[in-house]
Every structure is written in structure tokens, then in C-alpha cells.
Coordinates of C-alpha atoms in Angstrom, one line a residue:
Chain T
X1 CA -4.0 0.9 -5.9
X2 CA -6.4 4.1 -5.2
X3 CA -9.1 1.2 -5.7
X4 CA -7.9 -0.2 -3.3
X5 CA -7.3 1.6 -0.5
X6 CA -11.2 2.8 -0.7
X7 CA -12.4 -0.4 0.1
X8 CA -12.4 -2.2 -3.1
X9 CA -11.1 -5.3 -1.9
X10 CA -11.4 -7.3 -5.9
X11 CA -8.9 -4.6 -7.3
X12 CA -6.4 -4.8 -4.4
X13 CA -6.7 -8.7 -4.9
X14 CA -6.0 -7.5 -9.3
X15 CA -3.1 -5.4 -8.0
X16 CA -1.0 -7.7 -5.9
X17 CA -2.0 -10.7 -8.4
X18 CA -0.3 -8.7 -11.2
X19 CA 2.5 -7.5 -9.1
X20 CA 4.1 -10.5 -8.2
X21 CA 5.6 -11.5 -11.7
X22 CA 7.3 -7.9 -11.9
X23 CA 8.6 -8.7 -8.3
X24 CA 10.1 -12.5 -9.2
X25 CA 11.9 -10.5 -12.5
X26 CA 13.7 -7.7 -9.8
X27 CA 14.4 -11.5 -6.9
X28 CA 15.4 -13.4 -9.6
X29 CA 17.2 -10.0 -11.0
X30 CA 19.4 -10.3 -7.9
X31 CA 18.9 -14.1 -7.5
X32 CA 21.7 -14.2 -10.4
X33 CA 23.4 -11.7 -9.2
X34 CA 23.5 -13.1 -5.1
X35 CA 23.1 -16.2 -6.0
X36 CA 19.9 -16.9 -4.0
X37 CA 17.9 -20.0 -4.4
X38 CA 14.4 -20.5 -6.5
X39 CA 12.1 -20.8 -2.4
X40 CA 14.6 -17.8 -0.9
X41 CA 13.5 -16.0 -4.5
X42 CA 9.4 -16.8 -4.1
X43 CA 10.6 -15.7 -0.2
X44 CA 11.7 -12.3 -0.9
X45 CA 8.6 -12.4 -3.1
X46 CA 6.1 -13.0 -0.6
X47 CA 8.4 -10.7 2.2
X48 CA 7.8 -7.9 0.0
X49 CA 4.3 -7.8 -1.3
X50 CA 3.8 -8.2 3.0
X51 CA 5.3 -4.9 3.0
X52 CA 3.6 -3.5 0.0
X53 CA 0.1 -4.2 2.5
X54 CA 1.6 -3.5 5.4
X55 CA 3.0 0.1 4.4
X56 CA 0.2 1.0 1.8
X57 CA -0.9 3.8 3.7
X58 CA 2.8 5.5 2.9
X59 CA 2.0 5.6 -0.6
X60 CA 0.7 9.3 -1.3
X61 CA -2.0 9.0 -4.2
X62 CA -0.4 12.2 -5.9
X63 CA 2.4 10.6 -6.8
X64 CA 3.1 7.7 -9.0
X65 CA 2.8 4.2 -7.8
X66 CA 5.8 2.9 -9.5
X67 CA 9.2 4.4 -7.6
X68 CA 7.4 3.3 -4.4
X69 CA 6.7 0.1 -5.2
X70 CA 10.1 -0.1 -6.7
X71 CA 11.7 1.3 -3.5
X72 CA 9.6 -1.0 -1.7
X73 CA 11.2 -4.3 -3.4
X74 CA 14.2 -3.1 -3.7
X75 CA 14.6 -2.2 0.2
X76 CA 13.4 -5.9 0.6
X77 CA 15.3 -7.7 -1.8
X78 CA 18.9 -5.9 -0.4
X79 CA 17.2 -7.6 3.0
X80 CA 16.9 -10.6 1.4
X81 CA 20.4 -11.4 0.3
X82 CA 22.4 -9.1 3.3
X83 CA 20.6 -11.7 4.7
X84 CA 22.2 -14.4 3.1
X85 CA 25.5 -12.6 4.1
X86 CA 26.3 -11.0 0.4
X87 CA 26.8 -8.2 -1.2
X88 CA 24.6 -6.8 -3.6
X89 CA 24.6 -3.6 -5.6
X90 CA 20.5 -2.8 -6.8
X91 CA 19.7 0.1 -8.5
X92 CA 16.5 1.8 -8.6
X93 CA 16.8 2.6 -12.7
X94 CA 16.3 -1.9 -13.6
X95 CA 12.9 -1.7 -11.2
X96 CA 11.3 1.2 -12.5
X97 CA 11.8 -0.3 -16.5
X98 CA 10.5 -3.8 -15.1
X99 CA 7.5 -2.4 -13.2
X100 CA 7.0 0.6 -16.4
X101 CA 7.1 -2.9 -19.6
X102 CA 6.2 -5.8 -17.5
X103 CA 6.5 -9.4 -19.9
X104 CA 5.4 -13.0 -19.2
X105 CA 7.7 -15.3 -16.5
X106 CA 4.3 -17.0 -16.7
X107 CA 5.8 -20.1 -16.2
X108 CA 8.6 -19.8 -14.0
X109 CA 5.6 -18.8 -12.1
X110 CA 3.9 -22.0 -12.1
X111 CA 6.9 -23.6 -11.5
X112 CA 8.0 -21.6 -8.1
X113 CA 5.1 -21.6 -6.6
X114 CA 4.7 -25.3 -6.5
X115 CA 7.9 -24.6 -4.6
X116 CA 7.4 -24.7 -0.5
X117 CA 8.1 -21.6 0.7
X118 CA 9.2 -21.5 4.0
X119 CA 7.0 -22.9 6.7
X120 CA 6.8 -19.8 9.1
X121 CA 3.1 -20.4 9.3
X122 CA 3.8 -22.6 11.9
X123 CA 5.9 -20.0 14.0
X124 CA 2.9 -18.2 14.8
X125 CA 0.4 -18.1 17.7
X126 CA -2.2 -21.4 16.6
X127 CA -4.8 -18.6 17.1
X128 CA -3.0 -16.0 14.1
X129 CA -2.1 -19.5 11.8
X130 CA -5.9 -20.2 12.4
X131 CA -7.1 -17.0 11.4
X132 CA -4.8 -16.8 8.2
X133 CA -5.0 -20.4 6.7
X134 CA -8.8 -19.7 7.0
X135 CA -8.9 -16.4 4.6
X136 CA -6.0 -17.4 2.9
X137 CA -5.4 -21.3 2.2
X138 CA -9.8 -22.4 2.4
X139 CA -10.1 -18.8 0.5
X140 CA -12.9 -17.9 2.8
X141 CA -13.9 -14.4 3.2
X142 CA -13.8 -12.9 7.2
X143 CA -17.7 -13.4 7.4
X144 CA -17.6 -17.0 6.9
X145 CA -14.3 -17.9 7.7
X146 CA -16.0 -16.1 11.1
X147 CA -18.8 -18.6 11.3
X148 CA -16.6 -21.2 10.7
X149 CA -14.4 -20.4 13.0
X150 CA -17.5 -19.6 16.0
X151 CA -16.1 -15.9 16.0
X152 CA -16.2 -12.9 16.2
X153 CA -15.4 -11.3 12.5
X154 CA -14.0 -7.9 14.3
X155 CA -12.0 -10.3 16.4
X156 CA -11.3 -12.7 12.9
X157 CA -9.9 -9.3 11.7
X158 CA -7.4 -8.4 14.4
X159 CA -6.3 -11.9 14.5
X160 CA -5.6 -12.2 10.5
X161 CA -3.9 -8.6 10.8
X162 CA -1.9 -9.6 13.8
X163 CA -0.5 -12.1 12.7
X164 CA 0.6 -10.8 9.3
X165 CA 2.6 -8.7 10.8
X166 CA 4.2 -10.8 13.1
X167 CA 4.6 -13.1 9.7
X168 CA 6.7 -10.1 8.0
X169 CA 8.7 -10.2 11.6
X170 CA 9.5 -13.7 11.4
X171 CA 10.3 -12.5 7.3
X172 CA 12.6 -9.9 8.4
X173 CA 14.2 -12.3 10.9
X174 CA 14.3 -15.5 9.4
X175 CA 18.1 -16.4 7.2
Chain Y
X1 CA 2.3 -20.8 1.7
X2 CA 2.4 -19.8 -2.2
X3 CA 2.4 -16.5 -3.1
X4 CA -1.2 -16.7 -3.8
X5 CA -2.8 -18.3 -0.8
X6 CA -1.0 -15.1 1.1
X7 CA -2.4 -13.1 -1.3
X8 CA -5.8 -14.0 -0.1
X9 CA -5.2 -14.0 3.6
X10 CA -3.7 -9.9 2.5
X11 CA -6.3 -8.8 0.7
X12 CA -9.2 -9.7 3.2
X13 CA -7.0 -7.8 5.6
X14 CA -7.2 -4.6 3.5
X15 CA -10.3 -3.5 5.6
X16 CA -7.9 -3.4 8.2
X17 CA -6.4 0.6 7.5
X18 CA -3.5 1.9 9.0
X19 CA -3.5 5.5 10.4
X20 CA -2.3 8.0 7.5
X21 CA 1.6 9.4 8.4
X22 CA -0.1 13.1 9.3
X23 CA -2.4 12.2 12.4
X24 CA 1.0 9.4 13.3
X25 CA 3.5 12.6 13.4
X26 CA 0.9 15.6 14.2
X27 CA 0.5 12.7 17.7
X28 CA 3.9 11.9 18.1
X29 CA 5.4 15.1 17.6
X30 CA 3.0 16.4 20.0
X31 CA 2.6 14.7 22.4
X32 CA 7.3 14.3 23.1
X33 CA 7.8 18.6 22.0
X34 CA 4.5 18.8 25.1
X35 CA 6.8 16.6 27.3
X36 CA 9.3 18.9 26.7
X37 CA 7.8 21.4 27.4
X38 CA 7.1 20.4 30.6
X39 CA 10.2 19.7 32.1
X40 CA 11.5 23.2 30.6
X41 CA 8.8 24.9 32.4
X42 CA 9.0 22.1 35.5
X43 CA 12.8 22.0 36.2
X44 CA 14.8 25.1 33.6
X45 CA 12.7 27.9 33.8
X46 CA 12.2 30.9 31.9
X47 CA 15.4 33.8 32.3
X48 CA 14.7 36.3 34.2
X49 CA 15.6 38.9 31.3
X50 CA 13.6 36.8 29.5
X51 CA 10.1 39.4 28.2
X52 CA 12.9 42.3 28.5
X53 CA 14.7 41.0 25.8
X54 CA 12.3 40.6 23.1
X55 CA 13.6 43.5 20.8
X56 CA 17.3 42.0 20.9
X57 CA 18.3 41.1 17.9
X58 CA 20.8 38.6 19.5
X59 CA 17.8 37.4 21.5
X60 CA 15.9 37.0 18.6
X61 CA 17.9 35.1 15.5
X62 CA 19.0 32.6 18.2
X63 CA 14.7 30.8 18.0
X64 CA 15.4 32.0 14.1
X65 CA 18.9 29.7 14.2
X66 CA 16.7 26.5 16.4
X67 CA 13.3 27.1 14.4
X68 CA 14.9 27.2 11.0
X69 CA 16.5 23.6 12.1
X70 CA 13.8 21.8 13.9
X71 CA 11.7 23.3 10.3
X72 CA 14.6 21.8 8.0
X73 CA 15.2 18.5 10.2
X74 CA 10.8 18.0 10.1
X75 CA 10.7 18.5 6.3
X76 CA 13.8 16.4 5.1
X77 CA 12.0 13.8 8.1
X78 CA 9.0 13.6 6.7
X79 CA 9.9 13.4 3.0
X80 CA 11.9 10.7 3.7
X81 CA 9.1 8.4 5.5
X82 CA 7.7 7.2 3.0
X83 CA 9.4 4.7 0.4
X84 CA 11.0 6.3 -2.8
X85 CA 10.3 9.6 -2.7
X86 CA 12.6 12.0 -3.8
X87 CA 13.9 14.3 -1.1
X88 CA 14.8 16.7 -3.6
X89 CA 15.8 20.1 -2.0
X90 CA 15.3 19.7 1.8
X91 CA 18.3 17.6 2.1
X92 CA 20.3 21.0 0.9
X93 CA 18.7 22.2 3.3
X94 CA 19.4 21.5 6.3
X95 CA 22.1 23.5 5.9
X96 CA 20.0 26.5 6.0
X97 CA 20.6 26.3 10.3
X98 CA 24.2 25.9 10.5
X99 CA 25.0 28.7 7.0
X100 CA 22.9 31.2 9.7
X101 CA 25.3 30.9 12.4
X102 CA 27.8 31.0 10.4
X103 CA 27.1 34.3 8.7
X104 CA 25.5 36.2 11.9
X105 CA 28.6 35.3 14.1
X106 CA 30.3 36.9 10.8
X107 CA 28.0 39.7 11.7
X108 CA 28.9 39.7 14.8
X109 CA 33.2 39.4 14.9
X110 CA 32.1 42.3 12.6
X111 CA 30.3 44.5 15.0
X112 CA 32.5 43.5 18.3
X113 CA 36.2 44.3 19.0
X114 CA 38.2 41.0 19.0
X115 CA 38.6 41.6 22.8
X116 CA 35.1 40.6 23.5
X117 CA 35.1 37.5 21.3
X118 CA 36.3 34.5 23.6
X119 CA 34.4 35.7 26.2
X120 CA 31.3 35.6 24.3
X121 CA 32.3 32.4 22.3
X122 CA 32.3 31.3 25.8
X123 CA 29.3 32.6 26.8
X124 CA 28.5 31.7 31.0
X125 CA 26.9 27.6 30.8
X126 CA 28.5 25.6 27.7
X127 CA 27.9 22.6 29.3
X128 CA 24.1 24.1 30.2
X129 CA 23.7 24.0 27.2
X130 CA 25.5 21.0 26.4
X131 CA 23.0 18.8 28.6
X132 CA 20.0 20.2 28.3
X133 CA 20.0 20.9 24.5
X134 CA 20.2 16.4 24.0
X135 CA 18.3 15.7 27.5
X136 CA 15.3 17.8 26.0
X137 CA 15.8 16.7 22.1
X138 CA 14.3 13.7 23.7
X139 CA 11.2 13.6 24.2
X140 CA 10.7 14.9 21.2
X141 CA 13.0 12.6 19.0
X142 CA 10.9 9.1 20.9
X143 CA 7.8 10.9 19.1
X144 CA 9.9 11.2 15.9
X145 CA 10.8 7.7 15.9
X146 CA 7.5 6.2 16.2
X147 CA 6.2 8.0 13.4
X148 CA 8.8 7.2 11.2
X149 CA 8.3 3.4 12.0
X150 CA 4.9 3.9 11.0
X151 CA 6.0 4.7 7.8
X152 CA 8.5 2.7 6.0
X153 CA 12.0 5.3 6.1
X154 CA 14.4 3.5 3.3
X155 CA 17.7 5.1 4.8
X156 CA 16.9 4.4 8.4
X157 CA 20.5 6.5 9.2
X158 CA 19.5 9.7 7.1
X159 CA 16.1 9.4 8.5
X160 CA 17.3 9.2 11.5
X161 CA 19.4 11.7 11.6
X162 CA 17.3 13.9 9.9
X163 CA 14.7 13.5 13.0
X164 CA 16.7 14.1 15.5
X165 CA 17.8 17.0 13.9
X166 CA 13.7 18.7 14.4
X167 CA 14.3 17.5 17.6
X168 CA 17.7 19.5 18.1
X169 CA 15.5 22.3 16.6
X170 CA 12.6 21.8 19.4
X171 CA 14.7 21.7 22.4
X172 CA 17.5 24.8 21.7
X173 CA 13.9 26.9 21.1
X174 CA 13.4 25.9 24.4
X175 CA 17.1 25.8 25.9
X176 CA 17.4 29.9 24.4
X177 CA 15.1 31.0 26.5
X178 CA 16.4 30.2 29.3
X179 CA 20.2 30.2 28.3
X180 CA 21.7 34.0 29.1
X181 CA 24.0 33.7 26.2
X182 CA 23.1 35.6 22.9
X183 CA 26.4 35.5 21.1
X184 CA 26.3 33.7 17.2
X185 CA 29.4 32.6 18.7
X186 CA 28.7 31.0 21.2
X187 CA 25.6 29.2 19.1
X188 CA 28.7 28.6 16.6
X189 CA 29.5 26.5 19.0
X190 CA 28.3 25.1 21.7
X191 CA 24.2 24.9 20.1
X192 CA 26.3 23.2 17.4
X193 CA 28.1 21.2 19.4
X194 CA 25.0 20.0 21.2
X195 CA 23.2 19.2 17.9
X196 CA 25.6 18.0 16.5
X197 CA 25.5 14.9 19.9
X198 CA 22.0 14.8 18.8
X199 CA 21.9 13.8 15.1
X200 CA 24.7 11.2 15.2
X201 CA 22.4 9.9 18.2
X202 CA 19.7 10.2 15.9
X203 CA 21.6 8.2 12.7
X204 CA 22.9 5.5 14.7
X205 CA 19.3 4.5 16.3
X206 CA 18.0 5.3 13.0
X207 CA 20.2 2.3 11.9
X208 CA 19.1 0.0 14.7
X209 CA 15.6 0.8 14.7
X210 CA 14.2 2.0 12.0
X211 CA 14.4 -0.9 9.9
X212 CA 11.1 -2.9 8.7

């Protein structure tokens, strides 16, 4: 995370990729209690990743990362369950265990990845959607995507950022 | 969207950095408090006896009390602005202000004849106190809420209430420079009620406005 915040995008990608299975375990655990469906679990993971991303400036690098991540995950999972009108009881302890001692959930992960989450992208403005699709689904770098779309790199960067913020907002409101 | 696609988008967005919380806090709270200070000097003003009161312990205690509330509220709000942060002793420190005023009231009762207690408690301008403290706390409270929204408080109500305590403390500091009543008995009743109004409002507003 330190490297990521210092601008190392590859380190950031590795961190987020490593985080997804842990979040999935947390969400599945809550899911078992509340009866969330698998696609809702994937939504909760994406919402949490977005929150981690958009709030990464609130992590104090002098503090351990796990409690910070656990608090965000707990907050988002509770949110997701509450939106579905179910009571959920979560305490922070099991999350920290999971974050500290990960193990494989790969098969499940691959299966869940195939499931399409809510089509929230369609609700973004065309400009933001185009920007996010270019850097995510087509996996282009900001510079390549900007060249392909015929826009300035700075403008694309703003569109991506705004698009991600709108996406986080949509997740928050989606039921 | 697949999760791995989302991660690719987040990675691409890593270059867009948010301002650190400390800078946001300095800016938002600074602007908010500046607005209250401007309002105070434009419409309320120092009391006539302000400068000759500067050596009176009762007068000075008002600022010890209000600044204690402001500082303890601010520290707690700051701690609660980040996910997973442990508020620790900051949560108990908010009781320092009320404890001080209760202690001072006991001293006041020990040194003044009981016939004066009621007059001093009622004071001259309780209504002024009850309106001006909440009013002048609004701008700093908006500033603190802006900072908390930039942060990520996992308990919006508590963070909102802590921010409200800080804002009320700052506002009370301004109001104390105008208020003619210096008795701790007055503070214990009217300043405390005014602060409680702001804190309750902050609690409810925090629950609604500080979700993320």
C-alpha cells in the first residue's frame, strides 16, 4: 500500500488483486448469515474495492493496514446487507483473522467472476462509461486509451476518476 | 463489470490523488471559524468590559471551559474520521469540559453566599446564549462535516456529535467574549444546554450526511 500510494501502479494492482479473495471470504460469511446471493456478494466486493480506492488517503501509513481495511469491509458489508433489509451482526475480529491469514478461495472466485454484477456501468454518463471501459475492460493505459479515444490524457484521467466516484455512488444507492 | 476489470480501472486512477485529511481539515475548519469570527465582530462584538476583565478568574475560566470542549471534540472527530482508528482516550476526554464546569460550579457555590446562586445561574441573557452559540457554531460545523465527508468515518453519528462539540466549543469561545455572565453556574446551565443542542443536531446530521 505504501508503494501504491507513492505512485507504484503495479504494486497497487497486486494489492487490490490480493485483496479481492479476502473480501470475498468476508462477504460470503456475511452472506451465509443474511442470505445474500452470489451476485450480491460480488457487488459488495466491488463496492468495498471502490471504497478502499476512493478513501485510500484516509489510511495513516504509520498504522497497520489490516484494521483499516477490516473497518471499510465491515462498513460496506453491513451496508450491503442493510440495503437488502436484513439484520446483520458483524464484529471486526473475524475480519482481521481473515486479513491476517488468507487461504484459497480460487475456485469460487473464478466461478463468481463469471457472474455479471449489476450493469451499473450503463447508468454512467457516456463519457465516463467510455473512459472506464477503455482503461478497465480493454485494459489500456491512460495514455493509450486517450490516444484511441482522441482526448487529452488529463481529460481522460478526470473522466475515469469521476466515473469511479459515480460508480461508488450507484453502488451505495443500488438495492 | 468483472472485479478484475474494476481493479484495472482503479489502478489507472491511482494517479488521481485526494488531498490529505490534515490539509482539508485546516482549510475547511479555518474557513468556517473565520466566518464565525467575522459574524461575531460584525454583529455581536466584545463586551465593554472585555479588557478590564482579563485578570478575573471567572472570566478566564469561560475560555478554559470552551476551549477544552473545542479541543476534545476536535481530537475525537479527527480520530473518528478514519476507518478502524481507535479513538482511545479521546472518547473519554470529551467529558473533560463538563467535568471542569461542574467542579468550578462547586467552587463557586463554596465561595458565594447561597442567596446569589440563583441570580448568577439565571444571568442576564440566557436566551442570547442559547441562540448565539448554536448560530455561530454552524459555519465551523459545516467545515468539519466537509472534512469528515472527505474522510471515512465508520460511525457517522459519533463523528458528527464530536464535530458538533468542537464547533460549539469554538462558538462558545467567541460568545464568551460578549456574554456579561461569568459565573460557572451560568456556564453549567446555559452554555451546556446550548452545546447539547448543537451536539444532538450533529449526532443526527452525522447519521444522515456522513455515510460514504
